[in-house]
Short mmCIF file of N, CA and C in Angstrom, two decimals:
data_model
loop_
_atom_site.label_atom_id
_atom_site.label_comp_id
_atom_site.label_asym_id
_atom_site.label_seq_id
_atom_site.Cartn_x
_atom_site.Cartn_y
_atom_site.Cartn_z
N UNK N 1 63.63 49.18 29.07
CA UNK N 1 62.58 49.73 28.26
C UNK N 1 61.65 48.59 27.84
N UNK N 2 59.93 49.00 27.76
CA UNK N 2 59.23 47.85 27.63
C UNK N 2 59.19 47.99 26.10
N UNK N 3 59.12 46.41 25.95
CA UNK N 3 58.98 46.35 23.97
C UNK N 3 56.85 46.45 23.72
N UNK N 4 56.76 47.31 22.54
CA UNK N 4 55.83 47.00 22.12
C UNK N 4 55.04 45.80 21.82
N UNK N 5 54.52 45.20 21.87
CA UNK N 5 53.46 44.17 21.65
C UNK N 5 52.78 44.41 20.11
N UNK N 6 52.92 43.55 19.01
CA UNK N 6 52.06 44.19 17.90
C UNK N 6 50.51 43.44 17.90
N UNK N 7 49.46 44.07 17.92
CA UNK N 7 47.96 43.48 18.56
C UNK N 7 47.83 42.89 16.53
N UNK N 8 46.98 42.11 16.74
CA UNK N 8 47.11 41.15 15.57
C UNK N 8 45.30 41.11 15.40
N UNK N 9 45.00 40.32 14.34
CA UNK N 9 43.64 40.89 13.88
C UNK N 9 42.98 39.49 14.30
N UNK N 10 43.17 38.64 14.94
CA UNK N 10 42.73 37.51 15.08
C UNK N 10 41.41 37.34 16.08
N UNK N 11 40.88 36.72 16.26
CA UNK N 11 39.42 37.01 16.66
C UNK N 11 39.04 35.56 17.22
N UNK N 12 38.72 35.66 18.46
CA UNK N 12 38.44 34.29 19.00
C UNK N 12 36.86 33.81 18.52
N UNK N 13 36.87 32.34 18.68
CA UNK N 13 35.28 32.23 17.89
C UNK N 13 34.98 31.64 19.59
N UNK N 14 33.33 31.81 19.41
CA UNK N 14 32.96 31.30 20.73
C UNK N 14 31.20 30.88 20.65
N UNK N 15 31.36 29.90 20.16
CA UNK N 15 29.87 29.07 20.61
C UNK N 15 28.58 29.98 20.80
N UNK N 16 27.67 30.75 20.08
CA UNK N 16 27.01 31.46 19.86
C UNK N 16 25.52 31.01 21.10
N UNK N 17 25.39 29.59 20.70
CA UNK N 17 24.73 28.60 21.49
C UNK N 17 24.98 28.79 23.05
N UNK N 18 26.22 28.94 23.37
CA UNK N 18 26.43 28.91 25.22
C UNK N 18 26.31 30.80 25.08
N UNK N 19 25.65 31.40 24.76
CA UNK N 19 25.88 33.13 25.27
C UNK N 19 24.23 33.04 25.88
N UNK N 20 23.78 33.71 26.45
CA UNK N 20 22.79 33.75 27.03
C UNK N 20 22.03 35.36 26.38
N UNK N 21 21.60 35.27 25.72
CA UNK N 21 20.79 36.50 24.99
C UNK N 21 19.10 36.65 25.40
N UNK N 22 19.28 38.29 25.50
CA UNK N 22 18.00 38.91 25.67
C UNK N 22 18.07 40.56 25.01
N UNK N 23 16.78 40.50 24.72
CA UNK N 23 16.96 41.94 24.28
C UNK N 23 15.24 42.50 24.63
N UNK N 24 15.72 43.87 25.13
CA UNK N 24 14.35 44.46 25.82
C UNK N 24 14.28 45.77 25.14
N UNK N 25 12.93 46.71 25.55
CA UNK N 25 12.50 48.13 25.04
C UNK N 25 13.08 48.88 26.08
N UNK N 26 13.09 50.15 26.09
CA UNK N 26 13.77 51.27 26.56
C UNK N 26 13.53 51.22 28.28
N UNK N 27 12.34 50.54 28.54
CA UNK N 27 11.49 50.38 29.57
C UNK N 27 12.39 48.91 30.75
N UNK N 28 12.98 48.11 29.70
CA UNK N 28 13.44 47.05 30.53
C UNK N 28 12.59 45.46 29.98
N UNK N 29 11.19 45.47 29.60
CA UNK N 29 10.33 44.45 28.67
C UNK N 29 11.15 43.66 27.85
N UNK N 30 11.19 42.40 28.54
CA UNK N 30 11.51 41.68 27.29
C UNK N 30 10.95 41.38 25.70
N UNK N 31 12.13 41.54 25.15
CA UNK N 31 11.75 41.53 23.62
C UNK N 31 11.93 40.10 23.00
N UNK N 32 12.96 39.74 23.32
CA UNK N 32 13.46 39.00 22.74
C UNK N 32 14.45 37.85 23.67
N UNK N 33 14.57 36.59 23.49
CA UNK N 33 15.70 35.86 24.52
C UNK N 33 15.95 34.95 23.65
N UNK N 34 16.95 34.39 23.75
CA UNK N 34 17.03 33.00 23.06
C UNK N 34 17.36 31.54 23.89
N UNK N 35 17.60 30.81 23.42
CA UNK N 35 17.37 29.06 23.73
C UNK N 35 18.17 28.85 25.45
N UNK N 36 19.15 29.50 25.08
CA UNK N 36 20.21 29.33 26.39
C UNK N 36 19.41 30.24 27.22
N UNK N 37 19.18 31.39 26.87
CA UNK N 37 18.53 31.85 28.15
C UNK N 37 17.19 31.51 29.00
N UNK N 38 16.57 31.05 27.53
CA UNK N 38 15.81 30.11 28.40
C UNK N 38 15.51 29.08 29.09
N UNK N 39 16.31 28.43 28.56
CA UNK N 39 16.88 27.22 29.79
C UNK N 39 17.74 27.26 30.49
N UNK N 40 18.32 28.61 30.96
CA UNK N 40 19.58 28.74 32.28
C UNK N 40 18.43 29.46 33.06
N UNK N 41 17.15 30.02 32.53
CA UNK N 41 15.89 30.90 33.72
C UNK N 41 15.35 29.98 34.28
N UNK N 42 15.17 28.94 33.21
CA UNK N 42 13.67 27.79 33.80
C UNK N 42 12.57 28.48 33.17
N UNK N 43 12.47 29.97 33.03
CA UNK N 43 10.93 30.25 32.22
C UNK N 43 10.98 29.70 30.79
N UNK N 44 9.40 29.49 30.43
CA UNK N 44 9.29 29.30 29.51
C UNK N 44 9.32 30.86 28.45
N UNK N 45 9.89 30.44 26.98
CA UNK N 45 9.84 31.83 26.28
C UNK N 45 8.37 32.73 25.96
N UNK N 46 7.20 31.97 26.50
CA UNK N 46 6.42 32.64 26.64
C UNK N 46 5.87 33.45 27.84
N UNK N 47 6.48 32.94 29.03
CA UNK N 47 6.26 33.53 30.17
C UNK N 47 6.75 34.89 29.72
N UNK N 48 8.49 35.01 29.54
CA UNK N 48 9.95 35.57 29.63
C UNK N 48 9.69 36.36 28.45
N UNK N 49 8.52 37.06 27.40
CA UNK N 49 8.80 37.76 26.35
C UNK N 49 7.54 38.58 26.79
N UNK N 50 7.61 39.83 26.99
CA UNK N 50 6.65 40.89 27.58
C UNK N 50 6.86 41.03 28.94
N UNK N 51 7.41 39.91 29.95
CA UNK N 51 7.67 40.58 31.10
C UNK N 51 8.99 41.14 31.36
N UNK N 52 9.18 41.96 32.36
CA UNK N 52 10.12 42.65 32.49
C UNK N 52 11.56 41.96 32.87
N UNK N 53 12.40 42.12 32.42
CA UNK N 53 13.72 41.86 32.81
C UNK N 53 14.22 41.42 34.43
N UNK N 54 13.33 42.05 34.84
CA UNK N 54 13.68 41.91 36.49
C UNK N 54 12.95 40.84 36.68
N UNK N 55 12.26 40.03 36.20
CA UNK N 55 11.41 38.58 36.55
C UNK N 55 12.84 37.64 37.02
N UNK N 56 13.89 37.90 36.64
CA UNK N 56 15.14 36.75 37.00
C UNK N 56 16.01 37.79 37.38
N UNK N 57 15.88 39.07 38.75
CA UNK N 57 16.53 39.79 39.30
C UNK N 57 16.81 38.84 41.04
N UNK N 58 17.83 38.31 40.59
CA UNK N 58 17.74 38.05 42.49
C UNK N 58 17.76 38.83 43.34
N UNK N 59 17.11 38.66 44.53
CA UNK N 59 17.05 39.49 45.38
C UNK N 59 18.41 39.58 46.61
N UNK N 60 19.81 39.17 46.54
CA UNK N 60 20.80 39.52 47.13
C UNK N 60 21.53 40.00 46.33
N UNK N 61 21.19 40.68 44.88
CA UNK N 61 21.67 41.89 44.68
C UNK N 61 21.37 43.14 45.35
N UNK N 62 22.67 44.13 45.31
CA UNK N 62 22.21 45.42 46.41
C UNK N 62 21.94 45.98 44.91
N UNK N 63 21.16 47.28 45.53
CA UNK N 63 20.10 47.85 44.46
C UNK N 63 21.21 48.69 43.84
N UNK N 64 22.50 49.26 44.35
CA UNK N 64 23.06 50.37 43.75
C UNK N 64 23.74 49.79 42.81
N UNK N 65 23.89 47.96 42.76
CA UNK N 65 24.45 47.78 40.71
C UNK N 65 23.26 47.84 39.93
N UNK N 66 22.08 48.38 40.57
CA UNK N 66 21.63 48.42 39.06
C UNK N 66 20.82 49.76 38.93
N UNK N 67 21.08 50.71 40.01
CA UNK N 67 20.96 51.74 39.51
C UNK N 67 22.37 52.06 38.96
N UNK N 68 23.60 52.07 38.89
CA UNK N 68 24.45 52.15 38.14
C UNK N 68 24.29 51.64 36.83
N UNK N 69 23.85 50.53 36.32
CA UNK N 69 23.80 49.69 35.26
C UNK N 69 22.34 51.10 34.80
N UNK N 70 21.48 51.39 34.92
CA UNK N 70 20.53 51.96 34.45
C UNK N 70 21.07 53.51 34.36
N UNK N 71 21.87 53.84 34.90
CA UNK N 71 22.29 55.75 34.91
C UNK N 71 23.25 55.25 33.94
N UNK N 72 24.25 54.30 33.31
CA UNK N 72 24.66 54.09 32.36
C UNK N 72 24.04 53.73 31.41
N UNK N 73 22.68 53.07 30.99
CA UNK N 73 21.70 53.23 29.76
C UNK N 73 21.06 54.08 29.62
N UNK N 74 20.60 54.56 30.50
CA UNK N 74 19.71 55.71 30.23
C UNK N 74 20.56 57.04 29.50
N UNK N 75 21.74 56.70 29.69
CA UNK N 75 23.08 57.80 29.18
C UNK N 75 23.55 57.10 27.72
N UNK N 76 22.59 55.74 27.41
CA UNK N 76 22.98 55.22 25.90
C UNK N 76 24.69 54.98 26.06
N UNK N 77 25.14 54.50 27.18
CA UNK N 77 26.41 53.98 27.49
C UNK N 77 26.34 52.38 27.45
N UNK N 78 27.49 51.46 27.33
CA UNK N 78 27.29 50.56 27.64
C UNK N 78 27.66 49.95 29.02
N UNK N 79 27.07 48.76 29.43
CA UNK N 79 27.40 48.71 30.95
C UNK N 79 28.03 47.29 31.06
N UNK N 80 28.78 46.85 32.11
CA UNK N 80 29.55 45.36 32.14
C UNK N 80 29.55 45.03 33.77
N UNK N 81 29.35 44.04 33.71
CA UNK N 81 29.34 43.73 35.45
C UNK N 81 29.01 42.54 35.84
N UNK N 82 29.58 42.06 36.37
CA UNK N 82 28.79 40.53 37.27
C UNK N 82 27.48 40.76 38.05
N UNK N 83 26.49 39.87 37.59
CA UNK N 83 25.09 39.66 38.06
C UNK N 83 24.50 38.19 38.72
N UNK N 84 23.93 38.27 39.83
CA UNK N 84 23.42 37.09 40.15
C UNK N 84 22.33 36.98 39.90
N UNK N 85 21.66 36.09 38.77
CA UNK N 85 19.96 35.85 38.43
C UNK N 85 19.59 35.17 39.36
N UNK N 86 18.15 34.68 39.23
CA UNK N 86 17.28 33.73 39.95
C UNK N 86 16.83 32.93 38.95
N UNK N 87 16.76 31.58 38.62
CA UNK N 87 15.63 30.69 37.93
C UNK N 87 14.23 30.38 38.40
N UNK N 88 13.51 30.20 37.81
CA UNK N 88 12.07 30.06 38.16
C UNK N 88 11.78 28.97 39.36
N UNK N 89 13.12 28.44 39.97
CA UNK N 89 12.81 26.98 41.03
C UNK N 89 13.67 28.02 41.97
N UNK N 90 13.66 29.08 41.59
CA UNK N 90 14.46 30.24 42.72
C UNK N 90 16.03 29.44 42.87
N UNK N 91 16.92 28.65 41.79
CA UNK N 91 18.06 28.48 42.12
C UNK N 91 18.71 29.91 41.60
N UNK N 92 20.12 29.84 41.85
CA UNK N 92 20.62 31.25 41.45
C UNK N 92 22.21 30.80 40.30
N UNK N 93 22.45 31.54 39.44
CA UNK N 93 23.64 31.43 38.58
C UNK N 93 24.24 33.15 38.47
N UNK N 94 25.67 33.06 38.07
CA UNK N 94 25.70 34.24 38.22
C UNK N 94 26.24 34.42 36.48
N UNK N 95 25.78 35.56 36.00
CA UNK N 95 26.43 36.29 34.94
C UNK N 95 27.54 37.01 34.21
N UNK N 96 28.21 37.35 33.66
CA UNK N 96 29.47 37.90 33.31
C UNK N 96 28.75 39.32 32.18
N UNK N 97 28.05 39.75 32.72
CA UNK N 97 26.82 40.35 31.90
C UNK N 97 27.76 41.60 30.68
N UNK N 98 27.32 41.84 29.64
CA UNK N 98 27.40 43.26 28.55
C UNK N 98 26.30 43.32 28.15
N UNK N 99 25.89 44.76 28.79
CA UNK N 99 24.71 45.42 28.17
C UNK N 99 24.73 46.50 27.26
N UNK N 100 24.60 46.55 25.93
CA UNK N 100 23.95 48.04 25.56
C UNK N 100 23.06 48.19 24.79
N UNK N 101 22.97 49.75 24.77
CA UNK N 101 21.60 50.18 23.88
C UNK N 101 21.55 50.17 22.24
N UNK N 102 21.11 50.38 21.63
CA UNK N 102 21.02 50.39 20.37
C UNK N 102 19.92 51.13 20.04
#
């Protein structure tokens, strides 16, 4: 018989500085990014605030993760998935991405 496990309230801390943040309108527009993300894009935060999210979409993503990722927001779900960006010198990094709506 397996023994229970008791889950404990403890909470890992994690460097707020290394997360890569953005936040956009219903549309996909960037709203908002912060420091790390702008220096893991290469854009500057003025390029990267009004254009669309897909400005750092690489193009050897296949299109059906992100119509999945979008039929899950548009449903005000949240979505999780590995993503490969592009930086502005077209190098590529990949993501450990959580998206949701609010």
């Amino acid at each position: 018989m397996r023994q229970n496990l008791q889950l404990t309230e403890l909470q890992r801390s994690f460097d707020p500085s290394q997360r890569r943040i953005s936040a956009t309108d219903a549309k996909g527009k960037i709203l908002y990014c912060n420091d790390v993300f702008e220096a893991t894009s290469g854009f500057t935060r003025k390029k990267l605030i009004d254009s669309p999210h897909n400005i750092i979409r690489h193009s050897g993503m296949l299109p059906p993760v992100y119509q999945r990722m979008w039929h899950c927001l548009t449903a005000r779900k949240s979505w999780m998935g590995i993503v490969k960006n592009r930086c502005k010198n077209d190098d590529q990094y990949w993501v450990d991405a959580y998206i949701l709506t609010i």
